[in-house]
């Protein structure tokens, strides 16, 4: 997810001062003005511009500090605590992983929903698997040592329970809007917590639901568009020499072709793209491990030993204490799979499924593939390459990843480029859908206010909602292009903050509705009634 990507991917920056001087845009006078007047105006313009840059830099520093605080220890504790609590209360739902994988490739043809269970899973994985799964793991190793891979993997295993809970609530509390299944944390909060409540509590939970949708819509402009497009344009420019302007145009057109078609179009594309990109990446990592076969067992041993004794890593690894190693590994696991963020259940609600638990199991496999498989495999690949090639510099996460992969002839660098390009593009597609559904919820709440009800018919309201959704799509695609051609640090820091603010309402929803999770799990899973129809 975005919180880590911005630190790990080199940014394409445009120097406005250099461009202005080059094209003499500050030297604008009027007929008959004296050279001194022109110089004075130029000086004033330059000073004003630098003051603007300084103010933006200050704002960016403030936002960066806020982002660092929000994504600090309290958030890690809240996320990890929820993972552990749900793992215990739901009696280790991870043990049903094989059953969940089988369900993910089956179809409930007669069940209500817009896309297949696999289509919903593929779309969620498209949004979840990003450049952070590649470069972010290198950063965790550089800062926390090889043991960070173990803690990342363990966090992914625990996060399966939270992703299960999110998927269950998404389906249970979804609503049918003229054949379109709408759901996610905002609907779970409204229908599961606000409706049964009375008085001030009801209004409070309604406000929390609206807040989640608002935070999600804003966060998409960072995690879903600008940062991913910037990763694609940076790689294309540095490796292949393609202009960011050209790359931005191509990416925006491709994204528009898919996103403008709605959830079915996005799911159809992701059903093809996700297995292809993830499968080729996994095969590529396995090929690299074959090259590094002499160092595979030592790498696994080092990862486990240094998780509890960081000094065992030796060499240039950091990992001064177990706390540092665990911190970076846990953070990478939390950030990579988005369990607890509340994004994936938005598309899970669209799945064709007989009951909430079936889709909950399918959703839980997303965390398995993302963190337990891809992140862990990336980590083992990097550590084995470091052992095989001691000259690899390990101080910088992005450079560490690039060097570890580039040491393998023919396969390494193309694999890294392929993973970065496809993972980033798929994230754009998935998050475009999340933002669209959030905007639809917000516009529905706005138009349902009493003064709009009196003056607007249902058809008129539907037309206005479609207009709001299309407007969002256009703005989202514009930010995709902007992210490819310029650096938007302020926007990304804001998105980081809204990302964290998304998680808080979602985690509260999971905790307050944990009794519902237990009761539904008992009804369908523990009582061996997975084929039963939902209420």
Short mmCIF file of C-alpha atoms in Angstrom, two decimals:
data_model
loop_
_atom_site.label_atom_id
_atom_site.label_comp_id
_atom_site.label_asym_id
_atom_site.label_seq_id
_atom_site.Cartn_x
_atom_site.Cartn_y
_atom_site.Cartn_z
CA UNK A 1 0.00 0.00 0.00
CA UNK A 2 0.91 3.58 -0.44
CA UNK A 3 2.39 4.36 2.97
CA UNK A 4 5.60 2.56 2.13
CA UNK A 5 5.72 2.96 -1.65
CA UNK A 6 6.49 6.67 -1.63
CA UNK A 7 9.71 6.11 0.32
CA UNK A 8 10.85 3.25 -1.85
CA UNK A 9 10.25 4.35 -5.44
CA UNK A 10 12.41 7.12 -6.94
CA UNK A 11 10.30 10.07 -7.89
CA UNK A 12 10.12 11.82 -11.23
CA UNK A 13 10.45 15.47 -10.38
CA UNK A 14 9.98 18.56 -12.46
CA UNK A 15 12.01 21.61 -11.45
CA UNK A 16 9.66 24.59 -12.00
CA UNK A 17 12.43 27.13 -11.33
CA UNK A 18 14.75 25.62 -13.90
CA UNK A 19 11.96 25.45 -16.46
CA UNK A 20 10.92 29.03 -15.81
CA UNK A 21 14.46 30.35 -16.16
CA UNK A 22 15.05 28.27 -19.29
CA UNK A 23 11.92 29.57 -21.02
CA UNK A 24 12.28 33.08 -19.53
CA UNK A 25 8.73 32.98 -18.20
CA UNK A 26 9.52 35.45 -15.44
CA UNK A 27 10.78 38.07 -17.89
CA UNK A 28 7.38 39.36 -18.89
CA UNK A 29 7.04 43.09 -19.36
CA UNK A 30 4.65 45.50 -20.97
CA UNK A 31 5.34 47.73 -23.95
CA UNK A 32 7.35 50.76 -22.97
CA UNK A 33 8.41 49.46 -19.59
CA UNK A 34 11.94 50.13 -18.53
CA UNK A 35 14.55 47.37 -18.05
CA UNK A 36 14.65 48.29 -14.36
CA UNK A 37 10.91 47.73 -14.03
CA UNK A 38 11.20 44.40 -15.78
CA UNK A 39 14.05 43.36 -13.46
CA UNK A 40 12.06 44.43 -10.41
CA UNK A 41 9.00 42.48 -11.48
CA UNK A 42 11.17 39.47 -12.26
CA UNK A 43 12.78 39.66 -8.81
CA UNK A 44 9.40 39.92 -7.15
CA UNK A 45 8.12 36.96 -9.15
CA UNK A 46 11.12 34.81 -8.29
CA UNK A 47 10.86 35.75 -4.59
CA UNK A 48 7.14 34.98 -4.52
CA UNK A 49 7.74 31.65 -6.20
CA UNK A 50 10.46 30.66 -3.74
CA UNK A 51 8.22 31.72 -0.83
CA UNK A 52 5.52 29.46 -2.28
CA UNK A 53 7.96 26.56 -2.55
CA UNK A 54 9.13 27.14 1.03
CA UNK A 55 5.54 27.19 2.31
CA UNK A 56 4.73 23.99 0.39
CA UNK A 57 7.87 22.37 1.77
CA UNK A 58 6.86 23.35 5.30
CA UNK A 59 3.36 21.98 4.76
CA UNK A 60 4.83 18.78 3.39
CA UNK A 61 7.10 18.41 6.44
CA UNK A 62 4.13 18.89 8.75
CA UNK A 63 2.03 16.37 6.84
CA UNK A 64 4.95 13.93 6.82
CA UNK A 65 5.27 14.23 10.59
CA UNK A 66 1.53 13.68 11.04
CA UNK A 67 1.66 10.67 8.74
CA UNK A 68 4.60 9.21 10.66
CA UNK A 69 2.76 9.67 13.95
CA UNK A 70 -0.51 8.13 12.76
CA UNK A 71 1.28 5.16 11.21
CA UNK A 72 3.41 4.73 14.33
CA UNK A 73 3.21 2.32 17.23
CA UNK A 74 -0.48 2.95 18.15
CA UNK A 75 -1.68 2.01 14.65
CA UNK A 76 0.59 -1.04 14.52
CA UNK A 77 -0.74 -2.10 17.93
CA UNK A 78 -4.37 -1.59 16.85
CA UNK A 79 -3.94 -3.55 13.63
CA UNK A 80 -1.89 -6.38 15.10
CA UNK A 81 -4.15 -6.54 18.16
CA UNK A 82 -7.20 -6.94 15.92
CA UNK A 83 -5.43 -9.68 13.94
CA UNK A 84 -4.67 -11.62 17.14
CA UNK A 85 -8.11 -11.07 18.72
CA UNK A 86 -9.99 -12.28 15.63
CA UNK A 87 -7.63 -15.22 15.20
CA UNK A 88 -8.53 -16.34 18.74
CA UNK A 89 -12.26 -15.53 18.64
CA UNK A 90 -12.76 -17.20 15.26
CA UNK A 91 -10.83 -20.30 16.37
CA UNK A 92 -7.91 -20.00 13.98
CA UNK A 93 -9.69 -19.51 10.62
CA UNK A 94 -6.26 -19.92 8.96
CA UNK A 95 -6.73 -23.69 9.27
CA UNK A 96 -9.41 -23.54 6.56
CA UNK A 97 -6.97 -22.14 4.00
CA UNK A 98 -7.09 -25.11 1.60
CA UNK A 99 -10.88 -25.10 1.67
CA UNK A 100 -10.80 -21.35 1.03
CA UNK A 101 -8.50 -21.75 -1.99
CA UNK A 102 -10.82 -24.38 -3.46
CA UNK A 103 -13.81 -22.06 -2.99
CA UNK A 104 -11.95 -19.19 -4.67
CA UNK A 105 -11.90 -21.03 -8.00
CA UNK A 106 -15.48 -22.31 -7.77
CA UNK A 107 -18.63 -20.46 -8.85
CA UNK A 108 -21.96 -19.88 -7.12
CA UNK A 109 -23.80 -19.33 -10.39
CA UNK A 110 -27.28 -19.00 -8.91
CA UNK A 111 -26.19 -16.74 -6.07
CA UNK A 112 -26.80 -13.00 -6.08
CA UNK A 113 -23.87 -10.75 -6.96
CA UNK A 114 -22.19 -8.91 -9.84
CA UNK A 115 -18.91 -10.80 -10.28
CA UNK A 116 -17.62 -14.28 -9.46
CA UNK A 117 -15.89 -14.98 -6.18
CA UNK A 118 -12.60 -15.29 -8.05
CA UNK A 119 -13.29 -12.01 -9.87
CA UNK A 120 -13.77 -10.23 -6.55
CA UNK A 121 -10.62 -11.83 -5.13
CA UNK A 122 -8.57 -10.94 -8.24
CA UNK A 123 -9.71 -7.31 -8.06
CA UNK A 124 -8.82 -7.10 -4.37
CA UNK A 125 -5.42 -8.67 -5.07
CA UNK A 126 -4.88 -6.25 -7.96
CA UNK A 127 -5.26 -3.35 -5.52
CA UNK A 128 -3.27 -5.01 -2.73
CA UNK A 129 -0.26 -6.33 -4.63
CA UNK A 130 1.78 -3.22 -5.35
CA UNK A 131 5.38 -2.13 -5.73
CA UNK A 132 5.71 -2.31 -1.96
CA UNK A 133 5.56 -6.09 -2.20
CA UNK A 134 8.86 -5.96 -4.08
CA UNK A 135 10.81 -2.89 -3.03
CA UNK A 136 9.13 -2.62 0.38
CA UNK A 137 10.47 -5.98 1.45
CA UNK A 138 13.97 -4.81 0.57
CA UNK A 139 13.45 -1.74 2.75
CA UNK A 140 12.32 -3.91 5.68
CA UNK A 141 15.45 -6.08 5.31
CA UNK A 142 17.73 -3.05 5.00
CA UNK A 143 16.32 -1.46 8.16
CA UNK A 144 15.47 -4.51 10.25
CA UNK A 145 17.75 -7.25 8.98
CA UNK A 146 16.81 -10.66 7.50
CA UNK A 147 14.64 -11.45 10.53
CA UNK A 148 12.14 -8.84 9.31
CA UNK A 149 11.04 -11.36 6.65
CA UNK A 150 9.93 -13.78 9.39
CA UNK A 151 7.88 -11.13 11.21
CA UNK A 152 6.36 -10.00 7.92
CA UNK A 153 5.32 -13.57 7.18
CA UNK A 154 3.88 -14.09 10.69
CA UNK A 155 1.88 -10.87 10.45
CA UNK A 156 0.44 -12.07 7.14
CA UNK A 157 -0.65 -15.35 8.71
CA UNK A 158 -2.45 -13.49 11.53
CA UNK A 159 -3.95 -10.99 9.08
CA UNK A 160 -5.85 -13.79 7.35
CA UNK A 161 -8.35 -13.69 10.24
CA UNK A 162 -8.97 -9.96 9.82
CA UNK A 163 -9.43 -10.24 6.05
CA UNK A 164 -11.88 -13.09 6.72
CA UNK A 165 -13.87 -10.85 9.07
CA UNK A 166 -13.93 -7.98 6.59
CA UNK A 167 -15.25 -10.18 3.80
CA UNK A 168 -17.95 -11.68 6.03
CA UNK A 169 -19.33 -8.31 7.14
CA UNK A 170 -19.17 -6.94 3.59
CA UNK A 171 -21.52 -9.64 2.28
CA UNK A 172 -23.80 -9.79 5.32
CA UNK A 173 -24.54 -6.06 5.30
CA UNK A 174 -24.41 -5.35 1.57
CA UNK A 175 -27.40 -3.78 -0.17
CA UNK A 176 -29.00 -4.59 -3.51
CA UNK A 177 -29.34 -1.45 -5.63
CA UNK A 178 -31.19 -2.46 -8.81
CA UNK A 179 -29.12 -5.63 -9.17
CA UNK A 180 -25.86 -3.97 -8.14
CA UNK A 181 -24.41 -5.27 -4.87
CA UNK A 182 -22.94 -2.44 -2.80
CA UNK A 183 -21.03 -3.05 0.41
CA UNK A 184 -17.93 -2.48 2.46
CA UNK A 185 -17.20 -1.04 5.89
CA UNK A 186 -19.45 2.00 5.33
CA UNK A 187 -22.47 -0.25 4.77
CA UNK A 188 -21.47 -2.62 7.60
CA UNK A 189 -21.18 0.32 10.01
CA UNK A 190 -24.50 1.81 8.89
CA UNK A 191 -26.54 -1.40 8.78
CA UNK A 192 -24.79 -3.33 11.55
CA UNK A 193 -24.08 -0.59 14.09
CA UNK A 194 -26.08 2.55 13.27
CA UNK A 195 -29.50 1.01 12.55
CA UNK A 196 -29.79 -1.00 15.79
CA UNK A 197 -28.55 1.98 17.86
CA UNK A 198 -30.70 4.72 19.35
CA UNK A 199 -30.37 8.47 19.67
CA UNK A 200 -26.89 9.97 19.59
CA UNK A 201 -25.19 6.60 19.05
CA UNK A 202 -27.08 6.12 15.81
CA UNK A 203 -25.94 9.49 14.46
CA UNK A 204 -22.41 8.85 15.65
CA UNK A 205 -22.14 5.55 13.77
CA UNK A 206 -23.68 7.12 10.65
CA UNK A 207 -21.00 9.82 10.83
CA UNK A 208 -18.31 7.13 11.17
CA UNK A 209 -19.63 5.35 8.07
CA UNK A 210 -19.59 8.58 6.05
CA UNK A 211 -16.10 9.36 7.35
CA UNK A 212 -14.79 6.00 6.13
CA UNK A 213 -16.20 6.56 2.64
CA UNK A 214 -14.76 10.09 2.53
CA UNK A 215 -11.30 8.97 3.70
CA UNK A 216 -11.30 6.17 1.12
CA UNK A 217 -12.27 8.46 -1.76
CA UNK A 218 -9.45 10.88 -0.88
CA UNK A 219 -6.87 8.14 -0.24
CA UNK A 220 -7.37 6.70 -3.72
CA UNK A 221 -5.70 9.76 -5.24
CA UNK A 222 -2.46 8.79 -3.51
CA UNK A 223 -2.26 5.04 -3.03
CA UNK A 224 -4.35 4.25 -6.09
CA UNK A 225 -3.25 6.72 -8.72
CA UNK A 226 -0.34 9.14 -8.29
CA UNK A 227 2.19 6.91 -6.55
CA UNK A 228 1.55 3.92 -8.80
CA UNK A 229 1.72 5.97 -12.00
CA UNK A 230 4.92 7.59 -10.73
CA UNK A 231 6.47 4.17 -10.13
CA UNK A 232 5.64 3.12 -13.70
CA UNK A 233 6.93 6.33 -15.29
CA UNK A 234 10.13 6.33 -13.21
CA UNK A 235 10.99 2.77 -14.20
CA UNK A 236 10.11 3.38 -17.86
CA UNK A 237 12.22 6.54 -17.95
CA UNK A 238 15.28 5.19 -16.12
CA UNK A 239 15.40 1.72 -17.69
CA UNK A 240 13.89 2.22 -21.15
CA UNK A 241 14.36 5.98 -21.69
CA UNK A 242 10.67 6.63 -22.36
CA UNK A 243 9.40 10.13 -21.57
CA UNK A 244 7.14 10.35 -18.48
CA UNK A 245 4.68 12.38 -20.57
CA UNK A 246 4.31 9.49 -23.02
CA UNK A 247 4.11 6.91 -20.23
CA UNK A 248 1.52 8.99 -18.38
CA UNK A 249 -0.64 9.20 -21.48
CA UNK A 250 -0.45 5.46 -22.18
CA UNK A 251 -1.16 4.44 -18.58
CA UNK A 252 -4.07 6.89 -18.31
CA UNK A 253 -5.66 5.64 -21.56
CA UNK A 254 -5.27 1.99 -20.55
CA UNK A 255 -6.69 2.66 -17.09
CA UNK A 256 -9.61 4.63 -18.54
CA UNK A 257 -10.46 1.79 -20.93
CA UNK A 258 -10.94 -0.52 -17.95
CA UNK A 259 -12.20 1.77 -15.17
CA UNK A 260 -14.95 3.48 -17.20
CA UNK A 261 -16.58 0.06 -17.65
CA UNK A 262 -17.27 -0.31 -13.93
CA UNK A 263 -16.85 -3.27 -11.61
CA UNK A 264 -17.50 -5.99 -14.23
CA UNK A 265 -14.91 -4.53 -16.59
CA UNK A 266 -12.34 -4.16 -13.81
CA UNK A 267 -12.96 -7.67 -12.47
CA UNK A 268 -12.72 -9.18 -15.96
CA UNK A 269 -9.37 -7.48 -16.56
CA UNK A 270 -8.01 -8.41 -13.12
CA UNK A 271 -9.05 -12.06 -13.53
CA UNK A 272 -6.58 -12.25 -16.41
CA UNK A 273 -3.90 -9.83 -15.23
CA UNK A 274 -3.47 -10.90 -11.59
CA UNK A 275 -2.83 -14.64 -12.14
CA UNK A 276 -0.47 -13.77 -15.01
CA UNK A 277 1.58 -11.15 -13.16
CA UNK A 278 1.67 -12.99 -9.84
CA UNK A 279 2.36 -16.35 -11.49
CA UNK A 280 5.24 -15.07 -13.63
CA UNK A 281 6.70 -13.18 -10.68
CA UNK A 282 6.57 -16.27 -8.45
CA UNK A 283 8.11 -18.45 -11.18
CA UNK A 284 10.82 -15.82 -11.71
CA UNK A 285 11.67 -15.77 -8.00
CA UNK A 286 11.86 -19.58 -7.99
CA UNK A 287 14.27 -19.46 -10.96
CA UNK A 288 16.48 -17.02 -9.04
CA UNK A 289 16.36 -19.34 -6.02
CA UNK A 290 17.54 -22.17 -8.29
CA UNK A 291 20.56 -20.02 -9.21
CA UNK A 292 21.04 -19.39 -5.49
CA UNK A 293 20.27 -22.97 -4.45
CA UNK A 294 23.48 -23.34 -2.44
CA UNK A 295 22.37 -20.42 -0.29
CA UNK A 296 18.66 -21.25 0.06
CA UNK A 297 18.86 -23.21 3.32
CA UNK A 298 21.39 -20.79 4.88
CA UNK A 299 19.03 -17.92 3.93
CA UNK A 300 16.01 -19.59 5.56
CA UNK A 301 18.05 -20.40 8.64
CA UNK A 302 19.36 -16.83 8.86
CA UNK A 303 15.84 -15.37 8.53
CA UNK A 304 14.51 -17.45 11.43
CA UNK A 305 17.56 -17.07 13.69
CA UNK A 306 17.89 -13.32 13.18
CA UNK A 307 14.18 -12.83 13.90
CA UNK A 308 14.95 -13.61 17.57
CA UNK A 309 18.66 -12.82 17.60
CA UNK A 310 19.38 -10.00 15.10
CA UNK A 311 23.11 -10.11 15.82
CA UNK A 312 23.16 -13.53 14.14
CA UNK A 313 22.83 -11.74 10.79
CA UNK A 314 26.28 -10.19 11.15
CA UNK A 315 27.84 -8.25 8.30
CA UNK A 316 26.34 -4.92 7.40
CA UNK A 317 22.79 -5.70 8.48
CA UNK A 318 21.15 -3.31 10.91
CA UNK A 319 18.83 -5.26 13.27
CA UNK A 320 20.37 -3.97 16.49
CA UNK A 321 17.54 -5.43 18.57
CA UNK A 322 14.57 -7.78 18.33
CA UNK A 323 12.24 -4.78 18.65
CA UNK A 324 13.69 -3.07 15.58
CA UNK A 325 13.61 -6.28 13.53
CA UNK A 326 10.04 -7.06 14.59
CA UNK A 327 8.92 -3.48 14.05
CA UNK A 328 9.96 -3.29 10.40
CA UNK A 329 8.83 -6.82 9.60
CA UNK A 330 5.42 -6.35 11.23
CA UNK A 331 4.97 -2.95 9.58
CA UNK A 332 5.76 -4.43 6.17
CA UNK A 333 3.28 -7.25 6.74
CA UNK A 334 0.55 -4.86 7.88
CA UNK A 335 1.06 -2.39 5.07
CA UNK A 336 1.42 -4.91 2.24
CA UNK A 337 -1.75 -6.98 2.62
CA UNK A 338 -4.14 -4.19 3.72
CA UNK A 339 -5.86 -6.50 6.22
CA UNK A 340 -7.74 -4.12 8.49
CA UNK A 341 -7.63 -1.18 6.08
CA UNK A 342 -11.18 -1.81 4.86
CA UNK A 343 -10.48 -1.57 1.13
CA UNK A 344 -10.83 -5.20 -0.02
CA UNK A 345 -14.36 -5.75 1.42
CA UNK A 346 -15.69 -3.05 -0.93
CA UNK A 347 -15.24 -5.39 -3.89
CA UNK A 348 -15.91 -8.55 -1.84
CA UNK A 349 -19.49 -7.30 -1.44
CA UNK A 350 -19.98 -7.62 -5.22
CA UNK A 351 -19.21 -11.35 -5.27
CA UNK A 352 -21.73 -14.01 -6.26
CA UNK A 353 -21.93 -16.10 -3.10
CA UNK A 354 -24.54 -18.12 -1.25
CA UNK A 355 -23.67 -16.86 2.20
CA UNK A 356 -21.24 -14.44 3.88
CA UNK A 357 -18.83 -17.10 5.14
CA UNK A 358 -18.06 -18.52 1.70
CA UNK A 359 -16.86 -15.13 0.47
CA UNK A 360 -15.11 -14.48 3.79
CA UNK A 361 -13.00 -17.59 3.22
CA UNK A 362 -12.25 -16.55 -0.37
CA UNK A 363 -11.28 -13.03 0.75
CA UNK A 364 -8.92 -14.43 3.39
CA UNK A 365 -6.81 -16.09 0.70
CA UNK A 366 -5.84 -12.62 -0.57
CA UNK A 367 -3.65 -12.04 2.47
CA UNK A 368 -2.11 -15.48 2.05
CA UNK A 369 -1.09 -14.85 -1.56
CA UNK A 370 0.03 -11.28 -0.96
CA UNK A 371 2.15 -11.60 2.17
CA UNK A 372 2.64 -15.26 3.03
CA UNK A 373 3.65 -16.11 -0.55
CA UNK A 374 4.79 -13.06 -2.54
CA UNK A 375 6.38 -10.98 0.24
CA UNK A 376 8.01 -14.03 1.82
CA UNK A 377 9.30 -15.26 -1.53
CA UNK A 378 10.72 -11.82 -2.32
CA UNK A 379 12.43 -11.74 1.08
CA UNK A 380 14.02 -15.18 0.65
CA UNK A 381 15.17 -14.21 -2.85
CA UNK A 382 16.83 -11.03 -1.59
CA UNK A 383 18.50 -12.66 1.45
CA UNK A 384 19.84 -15.59 -0.60
CA UNK A 385 21.24 -13.15 -3.18
CA UNK A 386 22.94 -11.15 -0.43
CA UNK A 387 24.59 -14.32 0.87
CA UNK A 388 25.60 -15.36 -2.64
CA UNK A 389 26.96 -11.91 -3.55
CA UNK A 390 28.48 -10.21 -0.49
CA UNK A 391 29.26 -7.06 -2.52
CA UNK A 392 25.55 -6.08 -2.54
CA UNK A 393 24.98 -2.85 -0.63
CA UNK A 394 22.25 -3.26 1.99
CA UNK A 395 21.86 0.27 3.34
CA UNK A 396 19.12 1.37 0.90
CA UNK A 397 15.98 -0.73 0.46
CA UNK A 398 15.24 0.17 -3.16
CA UNK A 399 18.84 -0.29 -4.23
CA UNK A 400 19.11 -3.52 -2.24
CA UNK A 401 16.17 -5.01 -4.13
CA UNK A 402 17.50 -3.90 -7.51
CA UNK A 403 21.02 -5.25 -6.87
CA UNK A 404 19.76 -8.54 -5.45
CA UNK A 405 17.68 -9.20 -8.57
CA UNK A 406 20.23 -7.83 -11.05
CA UNK A 407 22.88 -10.35 -9.94
CA UNK A 408 20.94 -13.09 -11.69
CA UNK A 409 21.71 -13.05 -15.45
CA UNK A 410 18.90 -12.81 -18.01
CA UNK A 411 16.10 -13.21 -15.46
CA UNK A 412 16.70 -10.79 -12.57
CA UNK A 413 16.26 -7.28 -13.96
CA UNK A 414 13.45 -8.10 -16.43
CA UNK A 415 11.57 -9.81 -13.60
CA UNK A 416 11.92 -6.77 -11.36
CA UNK A 417 10.76 -4.46 -14.17
CA UNK A 418 7.82 -6.72 -15.02
CA UNK A 419 6.74 -6.97 -11.39
CA UNK A 420 6.95 -3.22 -10.83
CA UNK A 421 5.01 -2.31 -13.98
CA UNK A 422 2.21 -4.85 -13.66
CA UNK A 423 1.83 -4.61 -9.89
CA UNK A 424 1.56 -0.82 -10.07
CA UNK A 425 -0.95 -0.81 -12.95
CA UNK A 426 -3.18 -3.40 -11.30
CA UNK A 427 -3.25 -1.31 -8.13
CA UNK A 428 -4.60 1.62 -10.16
CA UNK A 429 -7.50 -0.53 -11.37
CA UNK A 430 -8.44 -1.90 -7.96
CA UNK A 431 -8.31 1.40 -6.13
CA UNK A 432 -10.24 3.11 -8.90
CA UNK A 433 -13.15 0.83 -8.04
CA UNK A 434 -12.80 1.46 -4.29
CA UNK A 435 -12.97 5.20 -4.82
CA UNK A 436 -15.93 4.91 -7.18
CA UNK A 437 -17.97 2.89 -4.70
CA UNK A 438 -17.07 5.29 -1.89
CA UNK A 439 -18.17 8.26 -4.00
CA UNK A 440 -21.43 6.50 -4.78
CA UNK A 441 -22.10 6.03 -1.06
CA UNK A 442 -21.32 9.67 -0.31
CA UNK A 443 -23.50 10.99 -3.13
CA UNK A 444 -26.35 8.74 -1.98
CA UNK A 445 -26.15 10.12 1.54
CA UNK A 446 -26.02 13.68 0.22
CA UNK A 447 -29.05 13.22 -2.05
CA UNK A 448 -31.04 11.41 0.64
CA UNK A 449 -31.14 14.53 2.77
CA UNK A 450 -34.70 15.82 3.32
CA UNK A 451 -34.41 18.97 1.21
CA UNK A 452 -33.29 16.88 -1.81
CA UNK A 453 -35.96 14.24 -1.26
CA UNK A 454 -38.71 16.86 -1.63
CA UNK A 455 -37.51 18.25 -4.93
CA UNK A 456 -35.94 15.28 -6.72
CA UNK A 457 -37.43 12.09 -8.12
CA UNK A 458 -35.67 8.73 -7.78
CA UNK A 459 -34.65 8.84 -11.45
CA UNK A 460 -33.25 12.33 -11.03
CA UNK A 461 -31.23 11.22 -8.00
CA UNK A 462 -29.87 8.23 -9.90
CA UNK A 463 -28.81 10.55 -12.71
CA UNK A 464 -27.02 12.81 -10.24
CA UNK A 465 -25.26 9.85 -8.64
CA UNK A 466 -24.05 8.65 -12.03
CA UNK A 467 -22.81 12.15 -12.71
CA UNK A 468 -20.86 12.19 -9.42
CA UNK A 469 -19.33 8.78 -10.19
CA UNK A 470 -18.28 9.84 -13.69
CA UNK A 471 -16.81 13.06 -12.31
CA UNK A 472 -14.81 11.01 -9.81
CA UNK A 473 -13.53 8.72 -12.57
CA UNK A 474 -12.33 11.69 -14.60
CA UNK A 475 -10.56 13.27 -11.62
CA UNK A 476 -8.99 9.92 -10.72
CA UNK A 477 -7.65 9.49 -14.26
CA UNK A 478 -6.29 13.04 -14.24
CA UNK A 479 -4.34 12.25 -11.06
CA UNK A 480 -2.99 9.11 -12.74
CA UNK A 481 -1.51 11.28 -15.47
CA UNK A 482 -0.23 13.92 -13.04
CA UNK A 483 1.41 11.23 -10.92
CA UNK A 484 3.33 10.01 -13.96
CA UNK A 485 4.79 13.40 -14.91
CA UNK A 486 5.39 15.25 -11.63
CA UNK A 487 6.23 14.61 -7.99
CA UNK A 488 3.29 15.22 -5.65
CA UNK A 489 4.75 14.75 -2.19
CA UNK A 490 2.05 16.82 -0.47
CA UNK A 491 -0.74 14.81 -2.09
CA UNK A 492 0.95 11.53 -1.17
CA UNK A 493 1.44 12.55 2.46
CA UNK A 494 -2.23 13.55 2.63
CA UNK A 495 -3.17 10.18 1.16
CA UNK A 496 -1.00 8.46 3.77
CA UNK A 497 -2.96 10.20 6.50
CA UNK A 498 -6.34 9.38 4.96
CA UNK A 499 -5.16 5.79 4.51
CA UNK A 500 -4.68 5.51 8.26
CA UNK A 501 -7.98 7.27 8.92
CA UNK A 502 -9.66 4.61 6.76
CA UNK A 503 -8.37 1.84 8.99
CA UNK A 504 -9.70 3.26 12.26
CA UNK A 505 -13.47 3.12 11.43
CA UNK A 506 -13.01 -0.30 9.81
CA UNK A 507 -11.22 -1.77 12.82
CA UNK A 508 -13.86 -0.35 15.16
CA UNK A 509 -16.50 -2.01 12.99
CA UNK A 510 -14.71 -5.37 13.18
CA UNK A 511 -14.30 -5.16 16.95
CA UNK A 512 -17.86 -4.02 17.72
CA UNK A 513 -19.35 -6.63 15.37
CA UNK A 514 -17.06 -9.46 16.43
CA UNK A 515 -20.05 -11.28 17.99
CA UNK A 516 -21.70 -11.26 14.55
CA UNK A 517 -18.53 -12.73 13.06
CA UNK A 518 -18.58 -15.55 15.61
CA UNK A 519 -22.28 -16.26 15.15
CA UNK A 520 -22.11 -16.36 11.32
CA UNK A 521 -18.96 -18.51 11.42
CA UNK A 522 -20.64 -20.95 13.78
CA UNK A 523 -23.76 -21.11 11.59
CA UNK A 524 -22.01 -21.85 8.30
CA UNK A 525 -18.45 -23.01 8.98
CA UNK A 526 -18.29 -24.70 12.36
CA UNK A 527 -21.64 -26.43 11.74
CA UNK A 528 -20.41 -27.61 8.31
CA UNK A 529 -23.13 -25.73 6.44
CA UNK A 530 -21.09 -23.86 3.81
CA UNK A 531 -23.63 -24.70 1.11
CA UNK A 532 -26.45 -23.11 3.10
CA UNK A 533 -28.20 -20.04 1.76
CA UNK A 534 -27.66 -16.71 3.49
CA UNK A 535 -30.42 -14.82 5.27
#
